[in-house]
Structure formats: C-alpha cells, structure tokens
PDB file of C-alpha atoms and ligand atoms in Angstrom:
ATOM      1  CA  MET M   1     133.195  98.149 170.792  1.00 49.00           C
ATOM      2  CA  LYS M   2     133.780 101.811 169.929  1.00 54.00           C
ATOM      3  CA  ASN M   3     130.580 103.723 168.733  1.00 54.00           C
ATOM      4  CA  LYS M   4     130.650 106.338 166.262  1.00 86.00           C
ATOM      5  CA  ILE M   5     127.457 108.143 167.442  1.00 94.00           C
ATOM      6  CA  THR M   6     127.188 111.811 167.078  1.00 96.00           C
ATOM      7  CA  PRO M   7     126.493 113.150 170.663  1.00 97.00           C
ATOM      8  CA  LYS M   8     123.499 115.438 170.797  1.00 97.00           C
ATOM      9  CA  ASN M   9     122.429 117.919 173.488  1.00 97.00           C
ATOM     10  CA  ASN M  10     119.379 116.144 174.594  1.00 98.00           C
ATOM     11  CA  GLU M  11     119.150 114.960 178.193  1.00 98.00           C
ATOM     12  CA  VAL M  12     117.134 111.691 179.299  1.00 98.00           C
ATOM     13  CA  ARG M  13     116.464 111.578 182.550  1.00 97.00           C
ATOM     14  CA  LEU M  14     116.037 108.224 184.920  1.00 97.00           C
ATOM     15  CA  ALA M  15     112.683 108.436 187.213  1.00 97.00           C
ATOM     16  CA  ASP M  16     113.272 108.665 190.706  1.00 96.00           C
ATOM     17  CA  ASP M  17     112.366 104.809 191.294  1.00 96.00           C
ATOM     18  CA  GLU M  18     114.347 103.603 188.012  1.00 97.00           C
ATOM     19  CA  PHE M  19     117.260 101.620 188.365  1.00 98.00           C
ATOM     20  CA  ILE M  20     119.929 100.754 185.494  1.00 98.00           C
ATOM     21  CA  VAL M  21     121.087  97.260 186.114  1.00 98.00           C
ATOM     22  CA  SER M  22     123.920  95.585 184.296  1.00 98.00           C
ATOM     23  CA  LYS M  23     126.350  92.712 184.871  1.00 98.00           C
ATOM     24  CA  THR M  24     129.982  92.167 183.010  1.00 98.00           C
ATOM     25  CA  ASP M  25     132.497  89.931 183.063  1.00 98.00           C
ATOM     26  CA  ARG M  26     135.990  90.552 184.147  1.00 97.00           C
ATOM     27  CA  LYS M  27     136.758  92.658 181.238  1.00 97.00           C
ATOM     28  CA  GLY M  28     133.572  94.795 181.217  1.00 98.00           C
ATOM     29  CA  VAL M  29     131.732  92.720 178.404  1.00 98.00           C
ATOM     30  CA  ILE M  30     128.174  92.935 179.134  1.00 98.00           C
ATOM     31  CA  THR M  31     126.582  89.699 180.332  1.00 98.00           C
ATOM     32  CA  TYR M  32     123.284  90.936 181.886  1.00 98.00           C
ATOM     33  CA  THR M  33     121.266  93.739 181.159  1.00 98.00           C
ATOM     34  CA  ASN M  34     117.460  94.898 182.888  1.00 98.00           C
ATOM     35  CA  ARG M  35     114.947  96.667 180.912  1.00 98.00           C
ATOM     36  CA  VAL M  36     115.485  99.971 182.323  1.00 98.00           C
ATOM     37  CA  PHE M  37     119.060 100.083 180.949  1.00 98.00           C
ATOM     38  CA  MET M  38     117.812  99.172 177.522  1.00 98.00           C
ATOM     39  CA  HIS M  39     114.867 101.837 177.278  1.00 98.00           C
ATOM     40  CA  ILE M  40     117.051 104.652 178.769  1.00 98.00           C
ATOM     41  CA  ALA M  41     120.055 104.075 176.367  1.00 98.00           C
ATOM     42  CA  GLY M  42     117.864 102.881 173.411  1.00 98.00           C
ATOM     43  CA  TYR M  43     119.460  99.345 172.739  1.00 98.00           C
ATOM     44  CA  SER M  44     118.034  96.144 172.362  1.00 98.00           C
ATOM     45  CA  GLU M  45     119.133  93.196 174.771  1.00 98.00           C
ATOM     46  CA  ALA M  46     120.874  91.689 171.719  1.00 98.00           C
ATOM     47  CA  GLU M  47     122.920  94.718 170.975  1.00 98.00           C
ATOM     48  CA  LEU M  48     124.166  95.346 174.394  1.00 98.00           C
ATOM     49  CA  LEU M  49     125.166  91.539 175.259  1.00 98.00           C
ATOM     50  CA  GLY M  50     128.594  90.385 174.388  1.00 98.00           C
ATOM     51  CA  VAL M  51     129.597  93.920 174.108  1.00 97.00           C
ATOM     52  CA  GLN M  52     131.974  95.880 176.149  1.00 98.00           C
ATOM     53  CA  HIS M  53     130.541  98.403 178.417  1.00 98.00           C
ATOM     54  CA  ASN M  54     131.902 101.371 176.741  1.00 97.00           C
ATOM     55  CA  ILE M  55     129.184 101.167 174.151  1.00 97.00           C
ATOM     56  CA  VAL M  56     127.619 103.921 176.399  1.00 98.00           C
ATOM     57  CA  ARG M  57     130.754 105.789 176.810  1.00 98.00           C
ATOM     58  CA  HIS M  58     130.378 109.552 176.272  1.00 98.00           C
ATOM     59  CA  PRO M  59     133.103 111.953 174.791  1.00 97.00           C
ATOM     60  CA  ASP M  60     132.692 114.219 177.849  1.00 97.00           C
ATOM     61  CA  MET M  61     133.605 111.672 180.221  1.00 98.00           C
ATOM     62  CA  PRO M  62     137.540 112.103 181.208  1.00 97.00           C
ATOM     63  CA  ARG M  63     139.579 108.810 181.054  1.00 97.00           C
ATOM     64  CA  GLY M  64     140.661 109.369 184.314  1.00 97.00           C
ATOM     65  CA  VAL M  65     137.445 108.372 185.741  1.00 97.00           C
ATOM     66  CA  PHE M  66     137.534 105.034 183.989  1.00 98.00           C
ATOM     67  CA  LYS M  67     140.903 104.483 184.982  1.00 96.00           C
ATOM     68  CA  PHE M  68     139.973 104.946 188.917  1.00 96.00           C
ATOM     69  CA  LEU M  69     137.139 102.839 188.245  1.00 97.00           C
ATOM     70  CA  TRP M  70     139.319  99.956 187.195  1.00 97.00           C
ATOM     71  CA  GLN M  71     142.044 100.468 189.652  1.00 96.00           C
ATOM     72  CA  THR M  72     139.047 100.376 192.109  1.00 96.00           C
ATOM     73  CA  LEU M  73     137.650  96.972 190.948  1.00 96.00           C
ATOM     74  CA  GLN M  74     140.907  95.631 190.493  1.00 94.00           C
ATOM     75  CA  GLN M  75     141.547  95.758 194.032  1.00 94.00           C
ATOM     76  CA  GLU M  76     138.322  93.966 194.822  1.00 92.00           C
ATOM     77  CA  LYS M  77     136.448  97.229 196.282  1.00 96.00           C
ATOM     78  CA  GLU M  78     133.570  98.854 194.993  1.00 97.00           C
ATOM     79  CA  PHE M  79     133.440 102.031 193.266  1.00 97.00           C
ATOM     80  CA  PHE M  80     130.902 104.751 193.461  1.00 97.00           C
ATOM     81  CA  GLY M  81     130.753 107.390 190.924  1.00 97.00           C
ATOM     82  CA  TYR M  82     128.832 110.017 188.626  1.00 98.00           C
ATOM     83  CA  VAL M  83     128.840 108.893 185.006  1.00 98.00           C
ATOM     84  CA  LYS M  84     127.408 110.695 181.969  1.00 98.00           C
ATOM     85  CA  ASN M  85     126.382 107.957 179.028  1.00 98.00           C
ATOM     86  CA  MET M  86     125.470 108.313 175.766  1.00 98.00           C
ATOM     87  CA  CYS M  87     122.467 106.709 174.379  1.00 98.00           C
ATOM     88  CA  LYS M  88     122.031 105.211 171.000  1.00 98.00           C
ATOM     89  CA  ASP M  89     120.815 108.197 169.369  1.00 98.00           C
ATOM     90  CA  GLY M  90     123.378 110.245 170.885  1.00 98.00           C
ATOM     91  CA  SER M  91     121.380 111.820 173.574  1.00 98.00           C
ATOM     92  CA  PHE M  92     122.983 111.475 177.287  1.00 98.00           C
ATOM     93  CA  TYR M  93     121.736 110.555 180.562  1.00 98.00           C
ATOM     94  CA  TRP M  94     123.508 111.155 184.024  1.00 98.00           C
ATOM     95  CA  VAL M  95     123.882 108.405 186.460  1.00 98.00           C
ATOM     96  CA  PHE M  96     124.899 107.696 190.173  1.00 98.00           C
ATOM     97  CA  ALA M  97     126.713 104.449 189.570  1.00 98.00           C
ATOM     98  CA  ASN M  98     127.713 101.812 192.409  1.00 98.00           C
ATOM     99  CA  VAL M  99     129.959  99.052 190.626  1.00 98.00           C
ATOM    100  CA  THR M 100     131.012  95.883 192.602  1.00 98.00           C
ATOM    101  CA  PRO M 101     132.807  92.885 192.293  1.00 97.00           C
ATOM    102  CA  ASP M 102     130.451  89.574 191.565  1.00 95.00           C
ATOM    103  CA  TYR M 103     131.693  86.305 192.956  1.00 96.00           C
ATOM    104  CA  ASP M 104     130.456  82.665 192.347  1.00 95.00           C
ATOM    105  CA  ASP M 105     129.275  80.298 195.243  1.00 96.00           C
ATOM    106  CA  LYS M 106     133.152  79.195 195.401  1.00 97.00           C
ATOM    107  CA  GLY M 107     134.142  83.079 195.991  1.00 95.00           C
ATOM    108  CA  ASN M 108     135.943  83.458 192.564  1.00 96.00           C
ATOM    109  CA  LEU M 109     135.503  86.760 191.029  1.00 96.00           C
ATOM    110  CA  MET M 110     133.208  86.219 187.737  1.00 96.00           C
ATOM    111  CA  GLY M 111     132.951  90.141 187.042  1.00 97.00           C
ATOM    112  CA  TYR M 112     131.405  92.919 187.971  1.00 98.00           C
ATOM    113  CA  TYR M 113     127.693  94.273 188.789  1.00 97.00           C
ATOM    114  CA  SER M 114     126.483  97.767 188.412  1.00 98.00           C
ATOM    115  CA  VAL M 115     123.150  99.522 189.812  1.00 98.00           C
ATOM    116  CA  ARG M 116     122.624 103.187 188.865  1.00 98.00           C
ATOM    117  CA  ARG M 117     120.197 105.633 189.859  1.00 97.00           C
ATOM    118  CA  LYS M 118     119.333 109.238 189.227  1.00 97.00           C
ATOM    119  CA  PRO M 119     121.572 111.544 190.722  1.00 97.00           C
ATOM    120  CA  SER M 120     120.950 114.695 192.228  1.00 96.00           C
ATOM    121  CA  GLN M 121     121.128 118.008 190.092  1.00 96.00           C
ATOM    122  CA  LYS M 122     123.907 119.095 192.395  1.00 95.00           C
ATOM    123  CA  ALA M 123     125.718 116.323 191.530  1.00 96.00           C
ATOM    124  CA  ILE M 124     125.383 116.690 187.753  1.00 96.00           C
ATOM    125  CA  ASP M 125     126.129 120.472 187.973  1.00 96.00           C
ATOM    126  CA  THR M 126     129.415 120.064 190.050  1.00 94.00           C
ATOM    127  CA  LEU M 127     130.793 117.047 188.412  1.00 95.00           C
ATOM    128  CA  SER M 128     130.061 118.396 184.728  1.00 96.00           C
ATOM    129  CA  ALA M 129     132.499 121.230 185.796  1.00 95.00           C
ATOM    130  CA  VAL M 130     134.978 119.058 187.287  1.00 95.00           C
ATOM    131  CA  TYR M 131     135.028 116.706 184.236  1.00 97.00           C
ATOM    132  CA  ALA M 132     135.392 119.275 181.683  1.00 97.00           C
ATOM    133  CA  GLU M 133     138.576 120.483 183.381  1.00 96.00           C
ATOM    134  CA  MET M 134     139.808 116.840 183.769  1.00 97.00           C
ATOM    135  CA  LEU M 135     139.077 116.392 179.930  1.00 97.00           C
ATOM    136  CA  ALA M 136     141.025 119.580 179.268  1.00 97.00           C
ATOM    137  CA  GLU M 137     143.730 118.497 181.204  1.00 96.00           C
ATOM    138  CA  GLU M 138     143.865 115.172 179.423  1.00 97.00           C
ATOM    139  CA  GLN M 139     143.852 117.020 176.036  1.00 96.00           C
ATOM    140  CA  ARG M 140     146.722 119.361 177.083  1.00 96.00           C
ATOM    141  CA  VAL M 141     148.846 116.366 178.293  1.00 96.00           C
ATOM    142  CA  GLY M 142     148.022 114.003 175.454  1.00 94.00           C
ATOM    143  CA  THR M 143     146.785 110.384 175.202  1.00 92.00           C
ATOM    144  CA  LYS M 144     149.468 108.644 176.805  1.00 93.00           C
ATOM    145  CA  ASN M 145     149.203 110.500 180.144  1.00 95.00           C
ATOM    146  CA  ALA M 146     145.753 111.793 180.106  1.00 96.00           C
ATOM    147  CA  ALA M 147     144.152 109.257 182.776  1.00 96.00           C
ATOM    148  CA  ASP M 148     147.148 109.725 184.953  1.00 96.00           C
ATOM    149  CA  ALA M 149     147.112 113.662 184.408  1.00 97.00           C
ATOM    150  CA  SER M 150     143.295 113.963 185.383  1.00 96.00           C
ATOM    151  CA  ILE M 151     143.465 111.661 188.388  1.00 96.00           C
ATOM    152  CA  ALA M 152     146.129 114.209 189.657  1.00 97.00           C
ATOM    153  CA  LEU M 153     143.968 116.870 189.025  1.00 96.00           C
ATOM    154  CA  LEU M 154     141.113 115.561 190.794  1.00 96.00           C
ATOM    155  CA  GLN M 155     143.211 114.501 193.883  1.00 95.00           C
ATOM    156  CA  SER M 156     144.450 117.965 194.084  1.00 95.00           C
ATOM    157  CA  LYS M 157     140.879 119.074 194.049  1.00 93.00           C
ATOM    158  CA  LEU M 158     139.867 117.123 196.652  1.00 95.00           C
ATOM    159  CA  GLU M 159     142.954 118.112 198.720  1.00 96.00           C
ATOM    160  CA  GLU M 160     142.049 121.526 198.268  1.00 93.00           C
ATOM    161  CA  LEU M 161     138.702 121.248 199.507  1.00 90.00           C
ATOM    162  CA  GLY M 162     139.921 118.859 202.086  1.00 95.00           C
ATOM    163  CA  VAL M 163     137.686 115.770 201.174  1.00 95.00           C
ATOM    164  CA  SER M 164     138.079 112.214 200.146  1.00 94.00           C
ATOM    165  CA  TYR M 165     136.790 111.089 196.886  1.00 94.00           C
ATOM    166  CA  PHE M 166     133.745 108.860 198.696  1.00 94.00           C
ATOM    167  CA  ASP M 167     133.163 111.748 200.996  1.00 94.00           C
ATOM    168  CA  LEU M 168     132.519 114.284 197.953  1.00 94.00           C
ATOM    169  CA  VAL M 169     130.381 111.601 196.090  1.00 95.00           C
ATOM    170  CA  MET M 170     128.491 111.125 199.118  1.00 94.00           C
ATOM    171  CA  SER M 171     128.124 114.733 199.819  1.00 94.00           C
ATOM    172  CA  LEU M 172     126.594 115.290 196.521  1.00 95.00           C
ATOM    173  CA  ASP M 173     124.248 112.793 196.601  1.00 92.00           C
ATOM    174  CA  LYS M 174     121.626 115.145 198.184  1.00 79.00           C
ATOM    175  CA  ASP M 175     119.755 118.123 196.333  1.00 69.00           C
TER     176      ASP M 175
HETATM  177  C1  FMN I   1     129.867  96.531 185.635  1.00 90.89           C
HETATM  178  C2  FMN I   1     130.787  97.877 184.739  1.00 90.89           C
HETATM  179  C3  FMN I   1     130.040  98.750 184.358  1.00 90.89           C
HETATM  180  C4  FMN I   1     130.351  99.882 183.726  1.00 90.89           C
HETATM  181  N1  FMN I   1     129.305 100.843 183.377  1.00 90.89           N
HETATM  182  C5  FMN I   1     129.812 101.910 182.297  1.00 90.89           C
HETATM  183  C6  FMN I   1     128.930 102.827 182.155  1.00 90.89           C
HETATM  184  O1  FMN I   1     127.585 102.994 182.495  1.00 90.89           O
HETATM  185  N2  FMN I   1     129.372 103.686 181.298  1.00 90.89           N
HETATM  186  C7  FMN I   1     130.702 103.953 180.717  1.00 90.89           C
HETATM  187  O2  FMN I   1     131.296 104.629 179.727  1.00 90.89           O
HETATM  188  N3  FMN I   1     131.548 102.662 180.933  1.00 90.89           N
HETATM  189  C8  FMN I   1     131.122 101.897 181.872  1.00 90.89           C
HETATM  190  N4  FMN I   1     132.147 101.101 182.419  1.00 90.89           N
HETATM  191  C9  FMN I   1     133.819 101.163 182.046  1.00 90.89           C
HETATM  192  C10 FMN I   1     133.834 100.448 180.489  1.00 90.89           C
HETATM  193  O3  FMN I   1     134.163  99.074 180.801  1.00 90.89           O
HETATM  194  C11 FMN I   1     135.117 101.379 180.064  1.00 90.89           C
HETATM  195  O4  FMN I   1     136.298 101.215 180.681  1.00 90.89           O
HETATM  196  C12 FMN I   1     134.560 102.669 179.807  1.00 90.89           C
HETATM  197  O5  FMN I   1     133.693 103.133 179.035  1.00 90.89           O
HETATM  198  C13 FMN I   1     136.040 103.437 179.083  1.00 90.89           C
HETATM  199  O6  FMN I   1     136.177 103.066 177.874  1.00 90.89           O
HETATM  200  P1  FMN I   1     137.263 103.149 177.039  1.00 90.89           P
HETATM  201  O7  FMN I   1     138.528 102.471 177.829  1.00 90.89           O
HETATM  202  O8  FMN I   1     137.206 102.532 175.738  1.00 90.89           O
HETATM  203  O9  FMN I   1     137.473 104.969 176.614  1.00 90.89           O
HETATM  204  C14 FMN I   1     131.664  99.964 183.323  1.00 90.89           C
HETATM  205  C15 FMN I   1     132.533  98.843 183.599  1.00 90.89           C
HETATM  206  C16 FMN I   1     132.179  97.793 184.591  1.00 90.89           C
HETATM  207  C17 FMN I   1     133.066  96.901 185.132  1.00 90.89           C
END
C-alpha cells in the first residue's frame, strides 16, 4: 500500500533505549510490530499488520537504498542501514536499521526481522546529504534506471572514500 500522506518537517526522535521491531513475510508484508513502532509511526497494530512495509516509506529516501536492501536479503545476508521513515501524520523519524532473514525451525526462510534504534546525529547529517544526491540522480535518469543509477553513485562515493558500505555505516554509528 502506498500512502498519500503529505510529508511535514517535524522530526520524531527515538529515545536512546527504544527499539522499533517488526517482522515481515518474504515480500515485506508486516506480520509483527512492537509497541514502539506503533507509538513512533502513529499507527495502530490493525493498520500495520498485513500491510507492505512501504507504509512508512518517506519520499526523501532513494529507491537505490531499498534495492540494495532487497538484494542483500535475497542473498540471505543481513542488512544495516540508515532510513528516514514517515509517520502517519507526515512527520519523519530516522532509524539505524538491522534487517535479518527469519527462519523456521526447519531452516526455511519465513521472512525478515528488523530491529532499529536511534541513529547518531552524524549519521543523519551525512546520510541526509548522500541520499539527497542519490535522489537527484534518480530524478535525472528517470524511474526505470533510478535505483541502479543511485546505487552506482553511492558505490563511486565509497570508492572515493576508500571504504566499504559496511565500514561507512558502522563508522557513522558514533557521535
Ligand atoms: C523486515 C523489513 C523491514 C523494512 N522496513 C522498512 C522501513 O522501515 N521503511 C521503509 O521505507 N521500507 C522498509 N522496508 C522496505 C519496504 O518493504 C519497501 O521495499 C520500501 O519501502 C520501498 O518501497 P517502494 O518499492 O514501494 O518504493 C522493509 C523491508 C523489510 C523486509
């Protein structure tokens, strides 16, 4: 489900000890949400369960980030990243997310599990600028090539800096 909410420039912040937890099926449809998720995003449990996780997608987020997330998960690897999300009232909240494959006791992939916490201000400042550049690149090349183009831009930035994506993400996790 895509929402038609108008974004507003109001930030909701996670407390240092708060974690947003959700689970999805293999397609990203929400199957579990904790109370912090409902409280921060402003949705009831009934509004979240059975709905695509893009319900909290913020238009400032480049498509490339989500393509990279899904590519990582399809390789059954865990993903770390910073995500700007949108609340039901259009406010935004930043998270440092860890998304992992979720298996049943026979080892079958059931879906995915995500735990997010408050990101450092350094990460928010750095990634706001990087994501804005990625988004501009996506708008420049058009929808069809958007995700690949912005992933390429991110890759070239990492090469310039001489760091891996994982190293960048982890280095930004300290204020
Ligand atoms: C476990 C899990 C958690 C996710 N959490 C978020 C999230 O917090 N915010 C978000 O925008 N997308 C999240 N996604 C990705 C969405 O499923 C979706 O790919 C993304 O919002 C892009 O949506 P779009 O393709 O409709 O633009 C998550 C996916 C999984 C599997």
